[in-house]
mmCIF file of C-alpha atoms and ligand atoms in Angstrom:
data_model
loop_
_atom_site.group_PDB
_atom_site.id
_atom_site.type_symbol
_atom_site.label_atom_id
_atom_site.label_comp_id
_atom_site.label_asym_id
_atom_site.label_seq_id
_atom_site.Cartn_x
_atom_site.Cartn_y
_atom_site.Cartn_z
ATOM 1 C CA UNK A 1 21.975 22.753 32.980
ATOM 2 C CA UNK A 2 22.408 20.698 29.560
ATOM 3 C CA UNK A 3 21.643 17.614 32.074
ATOM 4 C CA UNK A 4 18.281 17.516 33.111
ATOM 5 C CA UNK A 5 17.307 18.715 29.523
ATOM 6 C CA UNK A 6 18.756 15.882 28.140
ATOM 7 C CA UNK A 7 17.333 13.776 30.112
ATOM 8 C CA UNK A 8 13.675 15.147 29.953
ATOM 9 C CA UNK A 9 14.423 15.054 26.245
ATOM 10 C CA UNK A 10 15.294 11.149 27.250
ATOM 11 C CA UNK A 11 12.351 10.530 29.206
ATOM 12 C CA UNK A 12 9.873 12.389 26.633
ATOM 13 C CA UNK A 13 11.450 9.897 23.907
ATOM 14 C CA UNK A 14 11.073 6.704 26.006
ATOM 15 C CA UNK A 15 7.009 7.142 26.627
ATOM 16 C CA UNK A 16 5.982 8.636 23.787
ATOM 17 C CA UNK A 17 4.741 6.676 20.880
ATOM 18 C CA UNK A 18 6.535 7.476 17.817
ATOM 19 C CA UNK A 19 5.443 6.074 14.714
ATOM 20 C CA UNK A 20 8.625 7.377 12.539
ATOM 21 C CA UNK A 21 10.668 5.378 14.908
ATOM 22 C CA UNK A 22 8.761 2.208 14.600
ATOM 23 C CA UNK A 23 9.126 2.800 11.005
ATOM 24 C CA UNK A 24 12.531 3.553 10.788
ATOM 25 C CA UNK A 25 13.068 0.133 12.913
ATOM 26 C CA UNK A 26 10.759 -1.585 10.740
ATOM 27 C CA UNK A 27 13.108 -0.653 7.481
ATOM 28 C CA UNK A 28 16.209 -1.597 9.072
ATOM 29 C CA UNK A 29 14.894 -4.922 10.869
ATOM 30 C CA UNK A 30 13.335 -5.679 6.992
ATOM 31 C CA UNK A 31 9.652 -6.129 7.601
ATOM 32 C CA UNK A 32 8.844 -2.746 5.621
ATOM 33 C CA UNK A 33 10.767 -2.875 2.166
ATOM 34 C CA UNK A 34 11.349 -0.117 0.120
ATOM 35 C CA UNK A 35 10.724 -1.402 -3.559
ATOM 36 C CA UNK A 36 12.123 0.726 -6.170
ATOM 37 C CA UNK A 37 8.925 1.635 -9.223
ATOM 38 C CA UNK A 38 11.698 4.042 -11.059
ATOM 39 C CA UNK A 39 13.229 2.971 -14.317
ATOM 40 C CA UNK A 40 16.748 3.701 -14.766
ATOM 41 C CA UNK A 41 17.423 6.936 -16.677
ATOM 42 C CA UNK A 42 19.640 7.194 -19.466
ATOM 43 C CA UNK A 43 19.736 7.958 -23.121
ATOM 44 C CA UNK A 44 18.322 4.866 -23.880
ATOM 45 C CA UNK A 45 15.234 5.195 -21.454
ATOM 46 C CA UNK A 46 12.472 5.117 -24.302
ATOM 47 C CA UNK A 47 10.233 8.191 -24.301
ATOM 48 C CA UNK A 48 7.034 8.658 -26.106
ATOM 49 C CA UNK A 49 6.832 9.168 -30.000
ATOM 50 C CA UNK A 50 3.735 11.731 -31.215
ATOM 51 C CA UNK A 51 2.848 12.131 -34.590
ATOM 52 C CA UNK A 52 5.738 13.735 -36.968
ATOM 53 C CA UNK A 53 3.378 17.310 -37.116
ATOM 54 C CA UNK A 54 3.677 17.531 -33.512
ATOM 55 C CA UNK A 55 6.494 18.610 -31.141
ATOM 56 C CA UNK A 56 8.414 15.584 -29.811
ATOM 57 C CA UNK A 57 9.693 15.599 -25.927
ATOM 58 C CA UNK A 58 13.686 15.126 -25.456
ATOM 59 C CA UNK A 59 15.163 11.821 -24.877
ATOM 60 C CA UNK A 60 17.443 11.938 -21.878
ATOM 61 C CA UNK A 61 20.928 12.997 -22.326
ATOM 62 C CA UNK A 62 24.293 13.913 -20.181
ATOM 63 C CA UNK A 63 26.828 16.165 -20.966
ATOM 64 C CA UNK A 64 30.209 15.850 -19.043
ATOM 65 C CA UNK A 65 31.343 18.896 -17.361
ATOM 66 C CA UNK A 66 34.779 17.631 -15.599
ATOM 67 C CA UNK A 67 35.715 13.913 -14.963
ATOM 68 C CA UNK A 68 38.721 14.077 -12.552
ATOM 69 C CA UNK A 69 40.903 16.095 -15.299
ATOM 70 C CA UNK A 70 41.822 19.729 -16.497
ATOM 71 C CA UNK A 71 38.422 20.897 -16.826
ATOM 72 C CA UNK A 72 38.039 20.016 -13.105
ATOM 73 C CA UNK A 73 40.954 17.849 -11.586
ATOM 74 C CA UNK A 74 39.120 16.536 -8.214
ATOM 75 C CA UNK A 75 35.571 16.336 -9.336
ATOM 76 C CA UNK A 76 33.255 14.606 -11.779
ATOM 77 C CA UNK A 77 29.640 15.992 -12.992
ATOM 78 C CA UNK A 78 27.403 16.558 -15.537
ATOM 79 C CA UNK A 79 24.821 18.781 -17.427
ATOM 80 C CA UNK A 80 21.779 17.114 -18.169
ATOM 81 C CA UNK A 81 19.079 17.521 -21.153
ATOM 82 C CA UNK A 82 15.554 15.685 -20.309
ATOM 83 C CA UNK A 83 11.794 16.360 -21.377
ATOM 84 C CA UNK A 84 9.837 16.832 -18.388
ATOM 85 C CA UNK A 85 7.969 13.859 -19.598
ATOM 86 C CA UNK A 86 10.953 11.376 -20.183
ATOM 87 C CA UNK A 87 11.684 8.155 -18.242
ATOM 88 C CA UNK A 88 8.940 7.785 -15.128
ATOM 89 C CA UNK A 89 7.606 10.815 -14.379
ATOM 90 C CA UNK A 90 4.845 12.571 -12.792
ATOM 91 C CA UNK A 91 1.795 14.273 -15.030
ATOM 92 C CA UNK A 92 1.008 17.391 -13.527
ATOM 93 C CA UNK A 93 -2.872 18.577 -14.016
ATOM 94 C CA UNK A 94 -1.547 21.770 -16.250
ATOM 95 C CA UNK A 95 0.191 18.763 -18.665
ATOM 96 C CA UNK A 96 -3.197 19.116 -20.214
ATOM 97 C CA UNK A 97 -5.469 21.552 -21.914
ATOM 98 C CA UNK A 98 -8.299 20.814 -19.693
ATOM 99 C CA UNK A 99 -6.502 21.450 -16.367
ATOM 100 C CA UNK A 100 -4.921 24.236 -17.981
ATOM 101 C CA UNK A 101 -5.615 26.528 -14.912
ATOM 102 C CA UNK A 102 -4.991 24.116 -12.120
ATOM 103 C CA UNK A 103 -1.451 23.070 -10.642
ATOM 104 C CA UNK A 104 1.847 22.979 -12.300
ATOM 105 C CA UNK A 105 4.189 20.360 -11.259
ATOM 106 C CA UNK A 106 6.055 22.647 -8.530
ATOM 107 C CA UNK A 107 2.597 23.299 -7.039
ATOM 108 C CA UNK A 108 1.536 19.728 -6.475
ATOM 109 C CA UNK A 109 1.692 19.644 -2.465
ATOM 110 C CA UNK A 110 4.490 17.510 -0.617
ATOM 111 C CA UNK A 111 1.662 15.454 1.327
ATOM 112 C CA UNK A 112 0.443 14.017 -1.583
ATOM 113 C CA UNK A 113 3.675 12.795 -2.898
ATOM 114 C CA UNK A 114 3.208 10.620 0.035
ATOM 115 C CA UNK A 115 0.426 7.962 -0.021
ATOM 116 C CA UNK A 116 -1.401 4.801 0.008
ATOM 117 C CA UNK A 117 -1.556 2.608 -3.634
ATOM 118 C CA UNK A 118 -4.135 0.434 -5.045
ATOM 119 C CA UNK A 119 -2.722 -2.424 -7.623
ATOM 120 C CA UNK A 120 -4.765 -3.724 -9.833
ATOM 121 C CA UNK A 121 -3.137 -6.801 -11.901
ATOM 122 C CA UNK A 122 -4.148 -7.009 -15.077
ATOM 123 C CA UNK A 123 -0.957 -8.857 -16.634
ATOM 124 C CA UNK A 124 -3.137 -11.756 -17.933
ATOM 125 C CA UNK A 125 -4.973 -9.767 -20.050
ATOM 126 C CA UNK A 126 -2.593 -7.917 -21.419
ATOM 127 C CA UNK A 127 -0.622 -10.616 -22.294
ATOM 128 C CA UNK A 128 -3.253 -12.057 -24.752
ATOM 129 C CA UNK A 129 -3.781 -8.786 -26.098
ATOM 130 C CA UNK A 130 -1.349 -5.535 -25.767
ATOM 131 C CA UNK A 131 -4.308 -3.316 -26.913
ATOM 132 C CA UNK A 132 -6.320 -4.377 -23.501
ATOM 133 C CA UNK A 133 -8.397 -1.829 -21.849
ATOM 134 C CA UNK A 134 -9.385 -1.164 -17.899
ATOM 135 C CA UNK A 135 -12.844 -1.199 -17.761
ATOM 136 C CA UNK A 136 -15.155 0.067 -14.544
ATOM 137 C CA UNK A 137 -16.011 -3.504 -14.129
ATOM 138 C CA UNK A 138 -12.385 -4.354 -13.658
ATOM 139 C CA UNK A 139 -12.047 -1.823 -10.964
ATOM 140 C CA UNK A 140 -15.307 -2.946 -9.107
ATOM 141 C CA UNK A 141 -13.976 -6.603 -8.688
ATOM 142 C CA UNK A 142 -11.388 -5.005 -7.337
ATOM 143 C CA UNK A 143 -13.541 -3.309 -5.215
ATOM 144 C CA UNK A 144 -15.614 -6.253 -4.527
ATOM 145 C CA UNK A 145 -12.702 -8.217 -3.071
ATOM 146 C CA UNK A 146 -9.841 -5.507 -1.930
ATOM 147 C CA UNK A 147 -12.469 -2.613 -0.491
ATOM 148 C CA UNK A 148 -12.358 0.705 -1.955
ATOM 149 C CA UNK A 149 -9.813 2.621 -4.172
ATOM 150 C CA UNK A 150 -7.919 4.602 -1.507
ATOM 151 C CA UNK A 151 -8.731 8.362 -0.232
ATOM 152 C CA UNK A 152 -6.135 10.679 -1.922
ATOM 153 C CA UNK A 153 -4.187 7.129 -2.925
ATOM 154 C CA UNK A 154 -2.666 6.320 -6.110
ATOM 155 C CA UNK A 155 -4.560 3.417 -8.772
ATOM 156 C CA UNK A 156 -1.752 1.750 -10.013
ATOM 157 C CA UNK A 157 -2.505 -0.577 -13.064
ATOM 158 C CA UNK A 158 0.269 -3.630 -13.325
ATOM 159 C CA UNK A 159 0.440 -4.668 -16.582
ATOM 160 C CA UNK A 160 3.686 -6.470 -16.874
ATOM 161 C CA UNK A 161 4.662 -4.005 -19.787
ATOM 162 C CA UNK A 162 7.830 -2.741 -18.103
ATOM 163 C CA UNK A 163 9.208 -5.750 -19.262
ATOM 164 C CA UNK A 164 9.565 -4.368 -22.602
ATOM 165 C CA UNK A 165 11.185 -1.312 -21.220
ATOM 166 C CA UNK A 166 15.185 -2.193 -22.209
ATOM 167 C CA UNK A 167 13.849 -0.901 -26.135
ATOM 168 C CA UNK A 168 11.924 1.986 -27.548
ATOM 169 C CA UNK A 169 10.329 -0.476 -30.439
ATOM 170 C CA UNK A 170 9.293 -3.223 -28.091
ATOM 171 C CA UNK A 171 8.287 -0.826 -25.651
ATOM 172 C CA UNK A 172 6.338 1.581 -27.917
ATOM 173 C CA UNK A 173 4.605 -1.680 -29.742
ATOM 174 C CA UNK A 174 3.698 0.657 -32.649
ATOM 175 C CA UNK A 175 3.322 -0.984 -36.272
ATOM 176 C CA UNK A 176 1.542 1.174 -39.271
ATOM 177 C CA UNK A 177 -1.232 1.403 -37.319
ATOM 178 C CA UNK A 178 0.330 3.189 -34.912
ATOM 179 C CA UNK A 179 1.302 2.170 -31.139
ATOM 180 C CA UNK A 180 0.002 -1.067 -29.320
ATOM 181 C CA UNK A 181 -0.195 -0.485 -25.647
ATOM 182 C CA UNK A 182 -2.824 -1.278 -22.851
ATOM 183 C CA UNK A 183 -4.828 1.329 -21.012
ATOM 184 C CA UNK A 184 -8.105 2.537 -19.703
ATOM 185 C CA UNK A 185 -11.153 2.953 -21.858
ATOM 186 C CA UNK A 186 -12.827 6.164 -22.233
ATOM 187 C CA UNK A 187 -15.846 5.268 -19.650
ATOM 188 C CA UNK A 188 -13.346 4.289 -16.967
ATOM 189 C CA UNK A 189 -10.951 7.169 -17.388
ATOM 190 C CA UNK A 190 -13.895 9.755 -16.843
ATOM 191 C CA UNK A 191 -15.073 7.489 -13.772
ATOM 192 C CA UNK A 192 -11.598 6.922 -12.347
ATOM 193 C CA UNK A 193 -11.317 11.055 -12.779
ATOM 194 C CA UNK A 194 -14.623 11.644 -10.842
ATOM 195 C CA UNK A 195 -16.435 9.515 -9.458
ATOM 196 C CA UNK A 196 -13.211 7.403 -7.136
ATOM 197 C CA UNK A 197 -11.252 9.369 -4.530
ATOM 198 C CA UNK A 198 -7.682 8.949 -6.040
ATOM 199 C CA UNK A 199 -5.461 10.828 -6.508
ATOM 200 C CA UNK A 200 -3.946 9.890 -10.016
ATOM 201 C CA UNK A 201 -3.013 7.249 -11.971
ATOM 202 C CA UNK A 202 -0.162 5.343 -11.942
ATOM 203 C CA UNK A 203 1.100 3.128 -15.238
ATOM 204 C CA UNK A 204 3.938 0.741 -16.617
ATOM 205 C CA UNK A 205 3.478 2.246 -19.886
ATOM 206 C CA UNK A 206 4.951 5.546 -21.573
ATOM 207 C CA UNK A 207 2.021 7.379 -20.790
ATOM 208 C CA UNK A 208 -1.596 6.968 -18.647
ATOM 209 C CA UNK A 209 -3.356 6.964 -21.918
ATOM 210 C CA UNK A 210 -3.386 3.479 -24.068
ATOM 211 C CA UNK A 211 -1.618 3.828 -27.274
ATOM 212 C CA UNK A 212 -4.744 3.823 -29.349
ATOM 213 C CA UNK A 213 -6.237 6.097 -27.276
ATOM 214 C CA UNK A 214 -5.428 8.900 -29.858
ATOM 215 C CA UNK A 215 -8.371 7.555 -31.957
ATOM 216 C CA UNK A 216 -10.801 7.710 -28.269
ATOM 217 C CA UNK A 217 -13.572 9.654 -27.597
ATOM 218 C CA UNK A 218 -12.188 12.112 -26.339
ATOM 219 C CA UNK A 219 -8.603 11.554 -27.532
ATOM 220 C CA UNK A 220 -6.118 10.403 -24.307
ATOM 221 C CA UNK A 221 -8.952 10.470 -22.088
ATOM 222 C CA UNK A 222 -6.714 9.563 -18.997
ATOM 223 C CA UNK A 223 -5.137 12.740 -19.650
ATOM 224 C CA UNK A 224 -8.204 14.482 -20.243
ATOM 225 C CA UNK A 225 -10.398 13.476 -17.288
ATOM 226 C CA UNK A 226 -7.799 13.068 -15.383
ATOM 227 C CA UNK A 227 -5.918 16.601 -15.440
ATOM 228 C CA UNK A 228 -9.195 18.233 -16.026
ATOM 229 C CA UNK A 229 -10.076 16.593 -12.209
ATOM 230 C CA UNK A 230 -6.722 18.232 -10.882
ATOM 231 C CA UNK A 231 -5.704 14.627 -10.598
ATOM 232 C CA UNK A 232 -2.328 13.081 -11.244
ATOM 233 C CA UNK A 233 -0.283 10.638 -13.720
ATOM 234 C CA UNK A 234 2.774 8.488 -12.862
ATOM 235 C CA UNK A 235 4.211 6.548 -15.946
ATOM 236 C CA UNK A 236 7.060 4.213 -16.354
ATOM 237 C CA UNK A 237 6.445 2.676 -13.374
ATOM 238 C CA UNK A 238 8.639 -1.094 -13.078
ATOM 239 C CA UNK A 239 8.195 -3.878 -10.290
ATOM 240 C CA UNK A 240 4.684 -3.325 -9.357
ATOM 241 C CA UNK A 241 4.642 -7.091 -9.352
ATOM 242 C CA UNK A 242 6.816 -6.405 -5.915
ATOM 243 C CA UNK A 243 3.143 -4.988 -4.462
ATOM 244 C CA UNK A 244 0.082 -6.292 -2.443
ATOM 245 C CA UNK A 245 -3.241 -5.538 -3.842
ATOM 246 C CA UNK A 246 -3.401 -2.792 -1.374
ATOM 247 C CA UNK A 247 -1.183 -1.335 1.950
ATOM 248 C CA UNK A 248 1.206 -0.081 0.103
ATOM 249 C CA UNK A 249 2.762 3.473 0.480
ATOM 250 C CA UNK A 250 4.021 5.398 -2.441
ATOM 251 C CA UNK A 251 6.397 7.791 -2.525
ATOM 252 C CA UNK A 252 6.705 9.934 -5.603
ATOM 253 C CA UNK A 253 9.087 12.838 -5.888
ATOM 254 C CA UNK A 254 9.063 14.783 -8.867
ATOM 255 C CA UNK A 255 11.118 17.694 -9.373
ATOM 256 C CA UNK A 256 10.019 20.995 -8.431
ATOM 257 C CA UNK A 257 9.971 22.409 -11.860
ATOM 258 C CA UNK A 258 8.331 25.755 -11.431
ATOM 259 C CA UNK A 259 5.528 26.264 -14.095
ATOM 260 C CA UNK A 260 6.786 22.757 -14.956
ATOM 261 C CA UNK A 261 3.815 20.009 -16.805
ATOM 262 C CA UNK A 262 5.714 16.895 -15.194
ATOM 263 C CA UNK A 263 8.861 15.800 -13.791
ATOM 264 C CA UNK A 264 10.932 13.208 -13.754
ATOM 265 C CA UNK A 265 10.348 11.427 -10.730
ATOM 266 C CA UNK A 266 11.909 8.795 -8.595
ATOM 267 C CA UNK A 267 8.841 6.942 -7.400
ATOM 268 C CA UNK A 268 9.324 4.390 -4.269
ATOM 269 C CA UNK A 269 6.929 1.993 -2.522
ATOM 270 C CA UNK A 270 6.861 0.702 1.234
ATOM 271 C CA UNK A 271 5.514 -2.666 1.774
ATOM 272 C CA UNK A 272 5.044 -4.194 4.305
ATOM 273 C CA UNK A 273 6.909 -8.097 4.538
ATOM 274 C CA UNK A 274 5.193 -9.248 8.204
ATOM 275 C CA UNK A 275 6.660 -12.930 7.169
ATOM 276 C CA UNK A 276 10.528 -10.812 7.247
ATOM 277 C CA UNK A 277 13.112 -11.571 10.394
ATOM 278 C CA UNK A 278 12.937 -8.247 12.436
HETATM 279 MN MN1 MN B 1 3.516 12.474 -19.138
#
């Protein structure tokens, strides 16, 4: 009986299209890469610094449980301490006061942690000045020569500031005026929120927001407009430089932290490389 089942199952396999198994071919042959955006997590992963009147998130750290000896002879593993915010992670709309009501981070459907990415360089720019901001005109030349921001896709803004990542000072930037870091202006954070189709925001930097966005109008309007749109942040991203302009696919999987504001995430990206050996 098994038989004929197997071979309908066979036959069903042979003539219809599947696009998972063209993927999965595509991965192994090498003409879809899977470029990893997550920054390595340890206690040295730097994590954003607020003012000393406010409540400061956790830097990341393990605590052994067993390592192969009396406290567990055959088996090694840890506790962990981590603010949901720490390392890259994913801003949930609740993160903020203005999206107060809408979804924690455990509520943030599983289709959306797959999709399409926009990448808009702006490295040159920042490199002059670390204090550069996105403007809507940026994003329209964009537009004008990519098409537009993706349906329910991610904007991701390349900046080249993950270089700085290996230190909290260099990566931070801040001096007595307080942190250095690029970002989006006020007017382009409240038009990214509503009037593009993302779906969040995606940064090389501790947080969506610039760091003088504190002094904005409103303060951290990324996080403002943004969460207050039940849109989404992704920070800490690394090797966006690996991406095309468009056609990539992120994949962004946050922990399912119930009533959770954000999560550390470990963020992929599928690219296509047509030029690859299959
Ligand atoms: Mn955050």
């Amino acid at each position: 009986m098994s038989e004929p089942t197997a071979a309908a199952a066979a036959a069903s396999q042979s003539t219809s299209p599947s696009v998972l198994a063209a993927l999965v071919g595509a991965l192994r042959g090498g003409t879809i890469e899977v470029v990893d955006l997550t920054a390595p997590l340890s206690s040295t992963t730097p994590v954003l610094e607020l003012p000393p009147e406010f409540g400061q998130t956790a830097v990341f750290e393990l605590e052994e449980i067993s390592r192969y000896d009396d406290r567990g002879p055959a088996w090694y593993w840890n506790n962990f301490r981590s603010g949901e915010h720490t390392g890259t992670h994913f801003d949930a709309p609740n993160h903020w006061v203005t999206g107060r009501d809408l979804a924690d981070i455990a509520s943030v459907p599983a289709r959306q942690l797959v999709a399409p990415a926009a990448v808009l360089d702006v490295t040159d720019e920042v490199a002059k000045d670390p204090d550069f901001l996105v403007e809507i005109a940026h994003i329209e030349a964009w537009q004008d020569r990519y098409g537009p921001l993706p349906d329910a896709g991610w904007l991701l803004v390349r900046t080249g500031w993950s270089s700085r990542s290996a230190a909290q000072d260099t990566f931070l930037n801040a001096d007595e005026t307080g942190p250095h870091t690029p970002g989006l202006s006020a007017e382009c954070a409240r038009w990214v929120a509503e009037r593009t189709p993302v779906l969040g925001l995606g940064v090389e930097t501790v947080g969506t927001d610039a760091g003088r966005a504190h002094g904005f109008d409103p303060a951290f309007p990324c996080h403002s407009y943004l969460m207050g749109s039940g849109k989404y942040g992704l920070t800490q991203l690394q090797n966006l430089a690996e991406l095309p302009p468009t056609g990539a696919v992120v994949i962004a999987g946050p922990l399912p932290i119930v009533s959770g504001s954000g999560a550390p995430a470990r963020v992929l990206a599928l690219v296509e490389r047509p030029g690859q050996p299959s």
